[in-house]
Structure formats: C-alpha cells, structure tokens
mmCIF file with all atom_site columns, C-alpha atoms in Angstrom:
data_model
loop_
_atom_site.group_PDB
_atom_site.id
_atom_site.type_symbol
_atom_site.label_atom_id
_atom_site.label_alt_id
_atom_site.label_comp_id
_atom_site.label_asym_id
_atom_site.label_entity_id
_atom_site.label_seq_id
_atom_site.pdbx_PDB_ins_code
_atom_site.Cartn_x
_atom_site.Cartn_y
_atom_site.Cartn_z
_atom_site.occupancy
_atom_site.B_iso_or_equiv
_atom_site.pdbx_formal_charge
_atom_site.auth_seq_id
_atom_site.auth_comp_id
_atom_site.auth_asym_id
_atom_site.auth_atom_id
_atom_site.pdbx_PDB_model_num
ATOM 1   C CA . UNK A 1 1   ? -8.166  11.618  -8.562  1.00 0.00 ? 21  UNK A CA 1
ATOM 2   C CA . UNK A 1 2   ? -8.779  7.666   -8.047  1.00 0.00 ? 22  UNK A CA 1
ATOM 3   C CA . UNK A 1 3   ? -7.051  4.663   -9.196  1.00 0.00 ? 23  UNK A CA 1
ATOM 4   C CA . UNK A 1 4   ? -9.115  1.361   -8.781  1.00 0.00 ? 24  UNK A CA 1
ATOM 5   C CA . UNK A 1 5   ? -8.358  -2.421  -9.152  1.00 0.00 ? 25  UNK A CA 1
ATOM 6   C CA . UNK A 1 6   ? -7.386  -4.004  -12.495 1.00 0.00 ? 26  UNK A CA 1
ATOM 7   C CA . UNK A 1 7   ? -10.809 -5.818  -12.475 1.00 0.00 ? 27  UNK A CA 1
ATOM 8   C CA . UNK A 1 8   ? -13.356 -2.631  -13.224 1.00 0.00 ? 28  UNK A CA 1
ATOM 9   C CA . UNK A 1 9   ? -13.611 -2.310  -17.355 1.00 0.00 ? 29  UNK A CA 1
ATOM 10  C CA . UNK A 1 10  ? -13.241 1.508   -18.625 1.00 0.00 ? 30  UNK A CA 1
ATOM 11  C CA . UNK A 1 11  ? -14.413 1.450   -22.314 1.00 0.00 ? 31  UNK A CA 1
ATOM 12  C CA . UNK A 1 12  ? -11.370 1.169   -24.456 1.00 0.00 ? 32  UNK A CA 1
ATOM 13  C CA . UNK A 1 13  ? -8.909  0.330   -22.238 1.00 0.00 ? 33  UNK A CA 1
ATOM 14  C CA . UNK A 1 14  ? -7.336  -3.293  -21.396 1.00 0.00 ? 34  UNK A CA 1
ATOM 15  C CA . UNK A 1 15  ? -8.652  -4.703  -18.326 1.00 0.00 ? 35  UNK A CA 1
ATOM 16  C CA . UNK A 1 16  ? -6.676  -7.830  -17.626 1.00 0.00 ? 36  UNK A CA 1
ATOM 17  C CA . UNK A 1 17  ? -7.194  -8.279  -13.494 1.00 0.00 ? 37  UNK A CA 1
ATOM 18  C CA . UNK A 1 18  ? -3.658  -9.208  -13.514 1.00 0.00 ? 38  UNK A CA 1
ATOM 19  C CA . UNK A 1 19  ? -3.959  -12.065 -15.973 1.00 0.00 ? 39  UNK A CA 1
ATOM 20  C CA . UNK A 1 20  ? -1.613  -12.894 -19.160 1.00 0.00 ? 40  UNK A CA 1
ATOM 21  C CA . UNK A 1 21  ? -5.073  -14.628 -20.223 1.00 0.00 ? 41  UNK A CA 1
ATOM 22  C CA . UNK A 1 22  ? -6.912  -11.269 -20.673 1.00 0.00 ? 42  UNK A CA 1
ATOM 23  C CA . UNK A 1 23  ? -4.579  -9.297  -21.736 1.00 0.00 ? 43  UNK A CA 1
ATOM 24  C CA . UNK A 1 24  ? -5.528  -8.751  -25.565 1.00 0.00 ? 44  UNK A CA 1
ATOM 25  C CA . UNK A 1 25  ? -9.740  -8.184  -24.342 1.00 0.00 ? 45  UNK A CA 1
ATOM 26  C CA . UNK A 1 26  ? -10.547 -4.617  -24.773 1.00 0.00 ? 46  UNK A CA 1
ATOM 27  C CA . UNK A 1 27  ? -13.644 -3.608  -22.986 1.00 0.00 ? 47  UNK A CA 1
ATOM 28  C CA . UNK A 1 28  ? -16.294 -2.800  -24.507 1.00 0.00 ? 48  UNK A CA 1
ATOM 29  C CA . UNK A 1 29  ? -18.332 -0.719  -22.235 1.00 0.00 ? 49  UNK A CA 1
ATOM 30  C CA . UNK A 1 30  ? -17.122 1.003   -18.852 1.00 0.00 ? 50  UNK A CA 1
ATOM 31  C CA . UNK A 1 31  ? -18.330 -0.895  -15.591 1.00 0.00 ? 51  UNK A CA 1
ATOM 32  C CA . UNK A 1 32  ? -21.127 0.694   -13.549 1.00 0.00 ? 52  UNK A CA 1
ATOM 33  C CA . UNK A 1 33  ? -19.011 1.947   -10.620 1.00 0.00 ? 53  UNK A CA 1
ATOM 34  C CA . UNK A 1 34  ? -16.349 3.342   -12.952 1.00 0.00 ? 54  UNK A CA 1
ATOM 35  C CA . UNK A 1 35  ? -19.211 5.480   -15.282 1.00 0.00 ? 55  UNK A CA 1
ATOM 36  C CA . UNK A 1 36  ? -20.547 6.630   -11.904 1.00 0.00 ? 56  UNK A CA 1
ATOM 37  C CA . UNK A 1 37  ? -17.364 7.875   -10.667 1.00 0.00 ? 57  UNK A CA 1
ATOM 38  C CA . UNK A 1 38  ? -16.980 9.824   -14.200 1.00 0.00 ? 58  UNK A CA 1
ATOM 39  C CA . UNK A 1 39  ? -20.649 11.245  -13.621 1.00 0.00 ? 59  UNK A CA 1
ATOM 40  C CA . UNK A 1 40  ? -19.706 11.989  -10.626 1.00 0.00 ? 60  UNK A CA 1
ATOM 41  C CA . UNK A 1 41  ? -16.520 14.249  -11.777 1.00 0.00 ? 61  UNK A CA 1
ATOM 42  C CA . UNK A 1 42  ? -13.642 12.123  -10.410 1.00 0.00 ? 62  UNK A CA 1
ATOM 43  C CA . UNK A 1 43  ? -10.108 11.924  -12.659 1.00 0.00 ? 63  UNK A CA 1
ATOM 44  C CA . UNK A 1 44  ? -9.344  8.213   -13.210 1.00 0.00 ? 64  UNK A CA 1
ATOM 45  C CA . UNK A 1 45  ? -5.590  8.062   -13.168 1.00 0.00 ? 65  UNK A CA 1
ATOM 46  C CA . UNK A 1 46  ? -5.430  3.774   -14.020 1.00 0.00 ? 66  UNK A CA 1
ATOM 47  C CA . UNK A 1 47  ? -5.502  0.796   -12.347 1.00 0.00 ? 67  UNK A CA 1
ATOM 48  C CA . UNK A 1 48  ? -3.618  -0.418  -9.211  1.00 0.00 ? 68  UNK A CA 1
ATOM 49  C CA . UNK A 1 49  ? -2.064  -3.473  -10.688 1.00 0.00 ? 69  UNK A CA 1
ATOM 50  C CA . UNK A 1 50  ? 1.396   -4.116  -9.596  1.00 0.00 ? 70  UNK A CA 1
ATOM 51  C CA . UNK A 1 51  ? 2.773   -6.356  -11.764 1.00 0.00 ? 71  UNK A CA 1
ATOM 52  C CA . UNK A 1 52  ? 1.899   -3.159  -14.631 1.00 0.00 ? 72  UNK A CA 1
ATOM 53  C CA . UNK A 1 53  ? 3.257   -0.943  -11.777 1.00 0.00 ? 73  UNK A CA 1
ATOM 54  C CA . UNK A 1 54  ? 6.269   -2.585  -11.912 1.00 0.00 ? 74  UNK A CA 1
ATOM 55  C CA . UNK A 1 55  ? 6.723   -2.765  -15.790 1.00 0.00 ? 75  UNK A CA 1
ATOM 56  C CA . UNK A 1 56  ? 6.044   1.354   -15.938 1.00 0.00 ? 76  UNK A CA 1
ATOM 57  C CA . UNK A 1 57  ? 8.600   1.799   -12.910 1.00 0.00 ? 77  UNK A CA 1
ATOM 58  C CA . UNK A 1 58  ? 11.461  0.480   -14.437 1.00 0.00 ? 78  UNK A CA 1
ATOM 59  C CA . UNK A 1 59  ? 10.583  2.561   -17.730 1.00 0.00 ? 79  UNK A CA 1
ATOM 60  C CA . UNK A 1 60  ? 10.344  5.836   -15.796 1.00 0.00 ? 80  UNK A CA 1
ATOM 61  C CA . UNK A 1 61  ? 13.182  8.356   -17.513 1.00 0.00 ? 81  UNK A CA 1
ATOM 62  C CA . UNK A 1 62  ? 15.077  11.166  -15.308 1.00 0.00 ? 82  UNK A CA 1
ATOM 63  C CA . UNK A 1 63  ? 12.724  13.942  -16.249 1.00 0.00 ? 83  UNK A CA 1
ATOM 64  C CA . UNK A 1 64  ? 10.005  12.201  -14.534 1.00 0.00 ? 84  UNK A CA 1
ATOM 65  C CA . UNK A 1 65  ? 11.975  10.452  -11.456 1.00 0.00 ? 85  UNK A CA 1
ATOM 66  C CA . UNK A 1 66  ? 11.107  13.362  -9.134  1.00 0.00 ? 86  UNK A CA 1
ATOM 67  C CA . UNK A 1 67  ? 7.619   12.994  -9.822  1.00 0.00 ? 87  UNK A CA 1
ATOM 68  C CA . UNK A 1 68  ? 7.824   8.999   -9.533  1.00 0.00 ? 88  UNK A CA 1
ATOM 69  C CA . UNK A 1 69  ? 9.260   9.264   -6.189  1.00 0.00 ? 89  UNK A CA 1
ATOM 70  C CA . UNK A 1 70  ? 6.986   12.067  -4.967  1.00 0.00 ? 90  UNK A CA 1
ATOM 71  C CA . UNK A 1 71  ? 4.178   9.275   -5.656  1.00 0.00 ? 91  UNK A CA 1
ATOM 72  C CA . UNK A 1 72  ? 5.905   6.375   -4.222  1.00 0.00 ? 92  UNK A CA 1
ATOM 73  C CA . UNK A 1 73  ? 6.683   8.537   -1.139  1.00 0.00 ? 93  UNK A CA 1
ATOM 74  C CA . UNK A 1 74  ? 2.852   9.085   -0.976  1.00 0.00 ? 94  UNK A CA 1
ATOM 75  C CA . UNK A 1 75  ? 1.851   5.315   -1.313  1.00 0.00 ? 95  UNK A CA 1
ATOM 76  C CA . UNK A 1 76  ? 4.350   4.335   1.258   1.00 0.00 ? 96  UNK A CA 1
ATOM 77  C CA . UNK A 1 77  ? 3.279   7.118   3.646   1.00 0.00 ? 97  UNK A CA 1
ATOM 78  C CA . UNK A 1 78  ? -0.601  6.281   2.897   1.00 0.00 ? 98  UNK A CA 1
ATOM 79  C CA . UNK A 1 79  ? 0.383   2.174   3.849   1.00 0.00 ? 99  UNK A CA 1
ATOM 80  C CA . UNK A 1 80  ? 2.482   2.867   6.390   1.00 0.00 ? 100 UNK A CA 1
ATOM 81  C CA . UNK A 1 81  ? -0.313  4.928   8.390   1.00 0.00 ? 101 UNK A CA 1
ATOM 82  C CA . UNK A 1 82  ? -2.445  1.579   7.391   1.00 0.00 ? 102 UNK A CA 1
ATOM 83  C CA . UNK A 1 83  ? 0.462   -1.186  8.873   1.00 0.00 ? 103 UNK A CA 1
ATOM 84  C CA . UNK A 1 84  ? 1.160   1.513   12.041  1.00 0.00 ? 104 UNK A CA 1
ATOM 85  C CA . UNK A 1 85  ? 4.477   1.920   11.180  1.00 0.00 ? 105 UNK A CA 1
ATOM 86  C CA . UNK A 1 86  ? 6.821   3.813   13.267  1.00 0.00 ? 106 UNK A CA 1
ATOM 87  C CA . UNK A 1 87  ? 6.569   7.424   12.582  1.00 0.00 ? 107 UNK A CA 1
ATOM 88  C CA . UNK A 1 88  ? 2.927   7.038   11.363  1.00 0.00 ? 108 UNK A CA 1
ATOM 89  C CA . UNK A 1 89  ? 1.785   4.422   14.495  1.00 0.00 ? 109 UNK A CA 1
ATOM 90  C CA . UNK A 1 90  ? 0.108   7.402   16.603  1.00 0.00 ? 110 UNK A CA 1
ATOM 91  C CA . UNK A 1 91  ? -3.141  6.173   15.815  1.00 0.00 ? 111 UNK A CA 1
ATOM 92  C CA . UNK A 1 92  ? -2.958  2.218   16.799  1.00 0.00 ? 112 UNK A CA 1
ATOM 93  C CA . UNK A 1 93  ? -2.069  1.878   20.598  1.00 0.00 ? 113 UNK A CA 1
ATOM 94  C CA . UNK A 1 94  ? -5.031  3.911   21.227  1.00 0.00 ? 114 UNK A CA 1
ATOM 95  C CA . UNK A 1 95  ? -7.151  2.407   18.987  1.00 0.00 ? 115 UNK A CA 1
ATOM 96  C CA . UNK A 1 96  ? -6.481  -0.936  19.727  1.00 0.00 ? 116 UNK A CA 1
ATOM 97  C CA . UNK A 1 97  ? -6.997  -0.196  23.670  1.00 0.00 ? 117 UNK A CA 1
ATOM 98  C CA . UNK A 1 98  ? -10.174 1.681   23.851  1.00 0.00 ? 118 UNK A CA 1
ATOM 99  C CA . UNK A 1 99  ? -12.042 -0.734  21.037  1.00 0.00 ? 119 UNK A CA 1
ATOM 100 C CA . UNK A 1 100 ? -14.219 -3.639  21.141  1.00 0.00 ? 120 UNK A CA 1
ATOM 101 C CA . UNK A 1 101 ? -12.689 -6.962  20.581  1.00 0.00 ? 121 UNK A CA 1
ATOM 102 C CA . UNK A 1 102 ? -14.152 -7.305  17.018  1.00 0.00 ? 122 UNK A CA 1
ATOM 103 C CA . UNK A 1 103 ? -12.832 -4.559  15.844  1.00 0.00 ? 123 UNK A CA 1
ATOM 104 C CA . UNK A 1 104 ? -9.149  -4.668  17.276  1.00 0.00 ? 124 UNK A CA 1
ATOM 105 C CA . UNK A 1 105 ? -9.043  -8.141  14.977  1.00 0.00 ? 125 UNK A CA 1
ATOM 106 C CA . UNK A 1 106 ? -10.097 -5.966  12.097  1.00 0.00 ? 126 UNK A CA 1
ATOM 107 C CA . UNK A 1 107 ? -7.300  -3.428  12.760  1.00 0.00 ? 127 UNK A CA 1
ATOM 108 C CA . UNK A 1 108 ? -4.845  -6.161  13.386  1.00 0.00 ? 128 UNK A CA 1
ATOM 109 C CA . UNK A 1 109 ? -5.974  -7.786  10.150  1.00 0.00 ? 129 UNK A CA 1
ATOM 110 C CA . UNK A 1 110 ? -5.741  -4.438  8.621   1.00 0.00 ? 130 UNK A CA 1
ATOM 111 C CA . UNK A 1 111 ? -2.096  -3.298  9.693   1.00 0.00 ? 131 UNK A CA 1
ATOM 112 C CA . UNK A 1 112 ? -1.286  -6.716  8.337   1.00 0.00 ? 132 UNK A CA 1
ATOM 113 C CA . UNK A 1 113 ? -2.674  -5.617  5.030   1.00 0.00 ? 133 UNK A CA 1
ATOM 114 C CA . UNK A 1 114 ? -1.018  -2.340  4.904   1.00 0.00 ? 134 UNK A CA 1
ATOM 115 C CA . UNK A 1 115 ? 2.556   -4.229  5.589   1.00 0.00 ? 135 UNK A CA 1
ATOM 116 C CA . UNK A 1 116 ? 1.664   -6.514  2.307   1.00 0.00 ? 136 UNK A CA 1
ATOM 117 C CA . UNK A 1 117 ? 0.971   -3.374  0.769   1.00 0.00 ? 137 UNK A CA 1
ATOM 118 C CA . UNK A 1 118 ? 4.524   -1.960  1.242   1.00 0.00 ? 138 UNK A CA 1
ATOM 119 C CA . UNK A 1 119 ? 6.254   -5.341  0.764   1.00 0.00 ? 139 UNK A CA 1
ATOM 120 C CA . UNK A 1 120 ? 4.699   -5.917  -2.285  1.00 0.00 ? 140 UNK A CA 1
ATOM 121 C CA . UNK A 1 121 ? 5.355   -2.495  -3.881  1.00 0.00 ? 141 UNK A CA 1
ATOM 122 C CA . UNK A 1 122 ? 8.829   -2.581  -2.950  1.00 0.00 ? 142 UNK A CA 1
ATOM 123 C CA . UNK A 1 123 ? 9.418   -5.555  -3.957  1.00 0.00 ? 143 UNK A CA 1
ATOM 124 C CA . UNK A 1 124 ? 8.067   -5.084  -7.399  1.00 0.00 ? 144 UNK A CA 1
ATOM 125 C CA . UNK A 1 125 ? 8.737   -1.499  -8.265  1.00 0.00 ? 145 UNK A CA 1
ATOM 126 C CA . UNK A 1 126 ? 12.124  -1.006  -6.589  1.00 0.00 ? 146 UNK A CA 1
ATOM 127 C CA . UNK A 1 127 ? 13.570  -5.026  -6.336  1.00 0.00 ? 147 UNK A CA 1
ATOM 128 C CA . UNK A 1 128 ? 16.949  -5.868  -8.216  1.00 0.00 ? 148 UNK A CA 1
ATOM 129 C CA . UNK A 1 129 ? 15.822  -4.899  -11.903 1.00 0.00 ? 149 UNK A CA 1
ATOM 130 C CA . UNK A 1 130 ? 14.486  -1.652  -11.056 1.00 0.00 ? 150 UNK A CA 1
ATOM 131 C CA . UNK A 1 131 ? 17.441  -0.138  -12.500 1.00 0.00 ? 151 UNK A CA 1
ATOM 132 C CA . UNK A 1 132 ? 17.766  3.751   -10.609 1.00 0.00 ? 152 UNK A CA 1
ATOM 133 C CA . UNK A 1 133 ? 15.190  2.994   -8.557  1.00 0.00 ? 153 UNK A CA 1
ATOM 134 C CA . UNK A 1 134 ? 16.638  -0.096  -7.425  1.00 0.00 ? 154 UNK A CA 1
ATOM 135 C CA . UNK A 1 135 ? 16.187  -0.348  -3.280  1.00 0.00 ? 155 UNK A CA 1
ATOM 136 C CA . UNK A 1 136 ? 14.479  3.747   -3.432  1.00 0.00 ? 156 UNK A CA 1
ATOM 137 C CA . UNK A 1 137 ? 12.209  2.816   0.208   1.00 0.00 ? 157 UNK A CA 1
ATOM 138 C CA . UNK A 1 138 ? 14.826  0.392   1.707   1.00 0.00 ? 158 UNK A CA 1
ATOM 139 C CA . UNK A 1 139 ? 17.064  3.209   2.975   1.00 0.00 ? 159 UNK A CA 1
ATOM 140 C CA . UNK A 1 140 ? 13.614  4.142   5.329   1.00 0.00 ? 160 UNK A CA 1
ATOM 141 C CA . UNK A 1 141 ? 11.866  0.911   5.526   1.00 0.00 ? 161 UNK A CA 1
ATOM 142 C CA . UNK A 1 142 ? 14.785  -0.897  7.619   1.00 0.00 ? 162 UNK A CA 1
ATOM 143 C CA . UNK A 1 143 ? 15.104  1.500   10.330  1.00 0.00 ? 163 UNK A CA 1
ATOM 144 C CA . UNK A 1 144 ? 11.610  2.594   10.382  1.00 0.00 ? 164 UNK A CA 1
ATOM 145 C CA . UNK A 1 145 ? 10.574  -1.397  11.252  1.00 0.00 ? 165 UNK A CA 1
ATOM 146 C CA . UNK A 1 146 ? 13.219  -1.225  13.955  1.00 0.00 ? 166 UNK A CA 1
ATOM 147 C CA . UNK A 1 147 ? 11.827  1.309   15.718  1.00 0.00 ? 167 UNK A CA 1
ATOM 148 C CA . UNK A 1 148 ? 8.357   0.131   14.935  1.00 0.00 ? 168 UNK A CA 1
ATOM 149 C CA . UNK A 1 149 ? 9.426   -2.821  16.785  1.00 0.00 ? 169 UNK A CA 1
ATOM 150 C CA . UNK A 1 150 ? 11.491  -0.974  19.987  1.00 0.00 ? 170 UNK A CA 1
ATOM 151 C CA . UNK A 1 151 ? 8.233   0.966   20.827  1.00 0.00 ? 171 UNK A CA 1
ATOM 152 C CA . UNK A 1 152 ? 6.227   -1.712  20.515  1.00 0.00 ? 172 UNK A CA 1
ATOM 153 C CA . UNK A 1 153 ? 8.371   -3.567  23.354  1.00 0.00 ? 173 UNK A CA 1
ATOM 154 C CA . UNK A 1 154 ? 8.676   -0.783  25.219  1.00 0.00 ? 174 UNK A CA 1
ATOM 155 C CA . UNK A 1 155 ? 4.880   -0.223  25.368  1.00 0.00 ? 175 UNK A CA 1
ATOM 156 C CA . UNK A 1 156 ? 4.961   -3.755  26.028  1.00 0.00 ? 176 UNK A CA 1
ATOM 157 C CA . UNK A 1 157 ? 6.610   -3.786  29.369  1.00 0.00 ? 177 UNK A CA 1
ATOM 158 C CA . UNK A 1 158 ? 5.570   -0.122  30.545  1.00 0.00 ? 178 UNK A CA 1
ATOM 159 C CA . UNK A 1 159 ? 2.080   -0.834  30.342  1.00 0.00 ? 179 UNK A CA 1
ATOM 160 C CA . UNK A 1 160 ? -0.849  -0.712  32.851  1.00 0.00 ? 180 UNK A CA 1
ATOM 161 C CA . UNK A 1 161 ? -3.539  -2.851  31.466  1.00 0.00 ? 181 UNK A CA 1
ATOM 162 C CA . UNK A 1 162 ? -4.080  -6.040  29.402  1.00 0.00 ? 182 UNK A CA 1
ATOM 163 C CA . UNK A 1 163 ? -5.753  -3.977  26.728  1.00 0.00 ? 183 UNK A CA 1
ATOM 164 C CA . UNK A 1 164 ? -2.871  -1.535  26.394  1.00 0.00 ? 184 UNK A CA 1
ATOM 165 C CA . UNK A 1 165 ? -0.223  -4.472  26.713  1.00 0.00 ? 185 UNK A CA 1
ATOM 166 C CA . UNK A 1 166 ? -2.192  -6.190  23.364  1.00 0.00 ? 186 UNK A CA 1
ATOM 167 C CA . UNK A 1 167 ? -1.862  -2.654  21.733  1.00 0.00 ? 187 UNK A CA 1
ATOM 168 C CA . UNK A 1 168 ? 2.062   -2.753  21.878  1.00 0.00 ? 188 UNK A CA 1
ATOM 169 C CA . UNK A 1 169 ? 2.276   -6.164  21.132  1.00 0.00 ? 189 UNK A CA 1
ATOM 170 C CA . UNK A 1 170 ? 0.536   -5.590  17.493  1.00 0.00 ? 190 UNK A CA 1
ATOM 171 C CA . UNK A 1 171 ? 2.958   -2.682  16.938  1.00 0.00 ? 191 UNK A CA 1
ATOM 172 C CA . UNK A 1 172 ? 5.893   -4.872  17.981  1.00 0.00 ? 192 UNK A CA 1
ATOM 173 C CA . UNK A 1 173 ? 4.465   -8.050  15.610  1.00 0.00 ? 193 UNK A CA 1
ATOM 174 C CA . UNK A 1 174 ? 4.089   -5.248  12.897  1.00 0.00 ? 194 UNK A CA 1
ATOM 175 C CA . UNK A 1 175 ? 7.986   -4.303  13.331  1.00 0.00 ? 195 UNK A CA 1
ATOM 176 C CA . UNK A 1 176 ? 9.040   -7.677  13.271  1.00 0.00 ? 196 UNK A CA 1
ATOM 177 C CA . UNK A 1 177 ? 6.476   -8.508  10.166  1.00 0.00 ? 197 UNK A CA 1
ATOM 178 C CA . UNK A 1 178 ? 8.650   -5.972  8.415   1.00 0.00 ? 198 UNK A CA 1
ATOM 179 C CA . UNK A 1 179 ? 12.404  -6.861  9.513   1.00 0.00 ? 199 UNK A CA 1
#
C-alpha cells in the first residue's frame, strides 16, 4: 500500500494540492509516477493531505475508531523514528557520531522534519474540534518529549568526544522542539 502527496493526478479523482482553487478540477488522466506504481501492482490508499486528513478524522464513527487509531499509532511511530524521539531515538546518537559532517546536517534537518510531521498531524486530526479524538497522541507525546529531552542532556554531559556531545545535543533540541 502507498499514499502519495495531494499533487500526483489519479484519473477521476480530485487532485487539489491542498488548494480551495482546485478543488472542483477532476483529472483527466493519472500522472506518470502514479500509472507506474499501478503497473507495478502497488494499492493506492489516497493522498497525504492534511487539511482532508483532518476533515475525514473528525467524521470517523465508533465502528471504525479502532482502526483510525491503529493508523494514527502507525504514523506517529513511523515520525517519531524520523524526529528520534524518545523510545524510537536508538538510531540517532550513533548516527550522528560516526557520520560525515554533511550528512549529520541532513539528519538534523530530517529529525526536524519528522517533529513537523507529528505537530502537524496532531494538531489537525486530534486539535480542539476533533470531537472523540480530541488530544488521542497528547497523553504520549508530552512525556515522550521529556524524556527525549533528559537523555539528550544526559548524553550531553556523560560524553567522551565532540562528535558524541553534538549527537545528544540534537536529541535534547529535538525534546525541547516538542515541549
């Protein structure tokens, strides 16, 4: 299964790239990448456009909450491995200390994006007029960012190295980016 961005046409369906303006186009024809992803035998399950997200999630009925939340679960354990948040930071103090320069900026960039990627869905799907699912992640979020934030200052001062010292120090901004 994929979902893409709101920007790749499928034949028949609305393709608005998160603009009131295109909302009443219909494509015409699918887009290249999306007809070779078909050929190719992969389900299409939408479009990752959050504002739509958001609409759906407040629309979801009891019958199909435990399903909803199985798939939000997923999306915030998929971004938090992306932002390094704490349980799911095993893989960034490591990183970050046995890399190049260049890259290390294109993790730290990267965790940053993950982070937006969790703010943004909670925010949306699960803000004040999310009705049930009103606040679903903050429960996990809050505490996880706290101790996303304690290791990072605890790596911080037990470290040996420079490189090591950096490593914690993007953990710790990454906790504080989320509290």
């Amino acid at each position: 299964p994929v979902a893409h961005k709101d920007m790749f046409e499928r034949e028949g369906r609305v393709t608005t790239c998160a603009s009131k303006v295109r909302e009443p186009r219909v494509a015409r024809r699918s887009a290249t990448v999306v007809s070779r992803l078909d050929l190719a035998g992969v389900v299409d399950v939408g479009t990752l456009n959050m504002a739509e997200f958001a609409r759906k999630a407040q629309l979801v009925g009891s019958e199909h909450q435990t399903v909803f939340y199985t798939g939000t679960v997923m999306m915030f354990v998929v971004f938090g491995i992306k932002s390094a948040l704490v349980p799911l930071q095993f893989w960034l103090p490591g990183t970050y200390a046995n890399t190049s320069g260049p890259v290390a900026a294109l993790f730290a960039i990267l965790s940053k994006v993950g982070a937006y990627a969790i703010m943004r869905v909670c925010l949306l799907a699960f803000g004040e007029s999310s009705g049930e699912s009103a606040f679903f992640i903050g429960p996990w979020l809050i505490p996880a960012a706290a101790a996303t934030l304690i290791l990072g200052m605890v790596g911080v001062v037990a470290s040996r190295s420079l490189a090591q010292q950096a490593s914690f120090a993007a953990l710790a901004s990454i906790g504080t980016l989320f509290l």
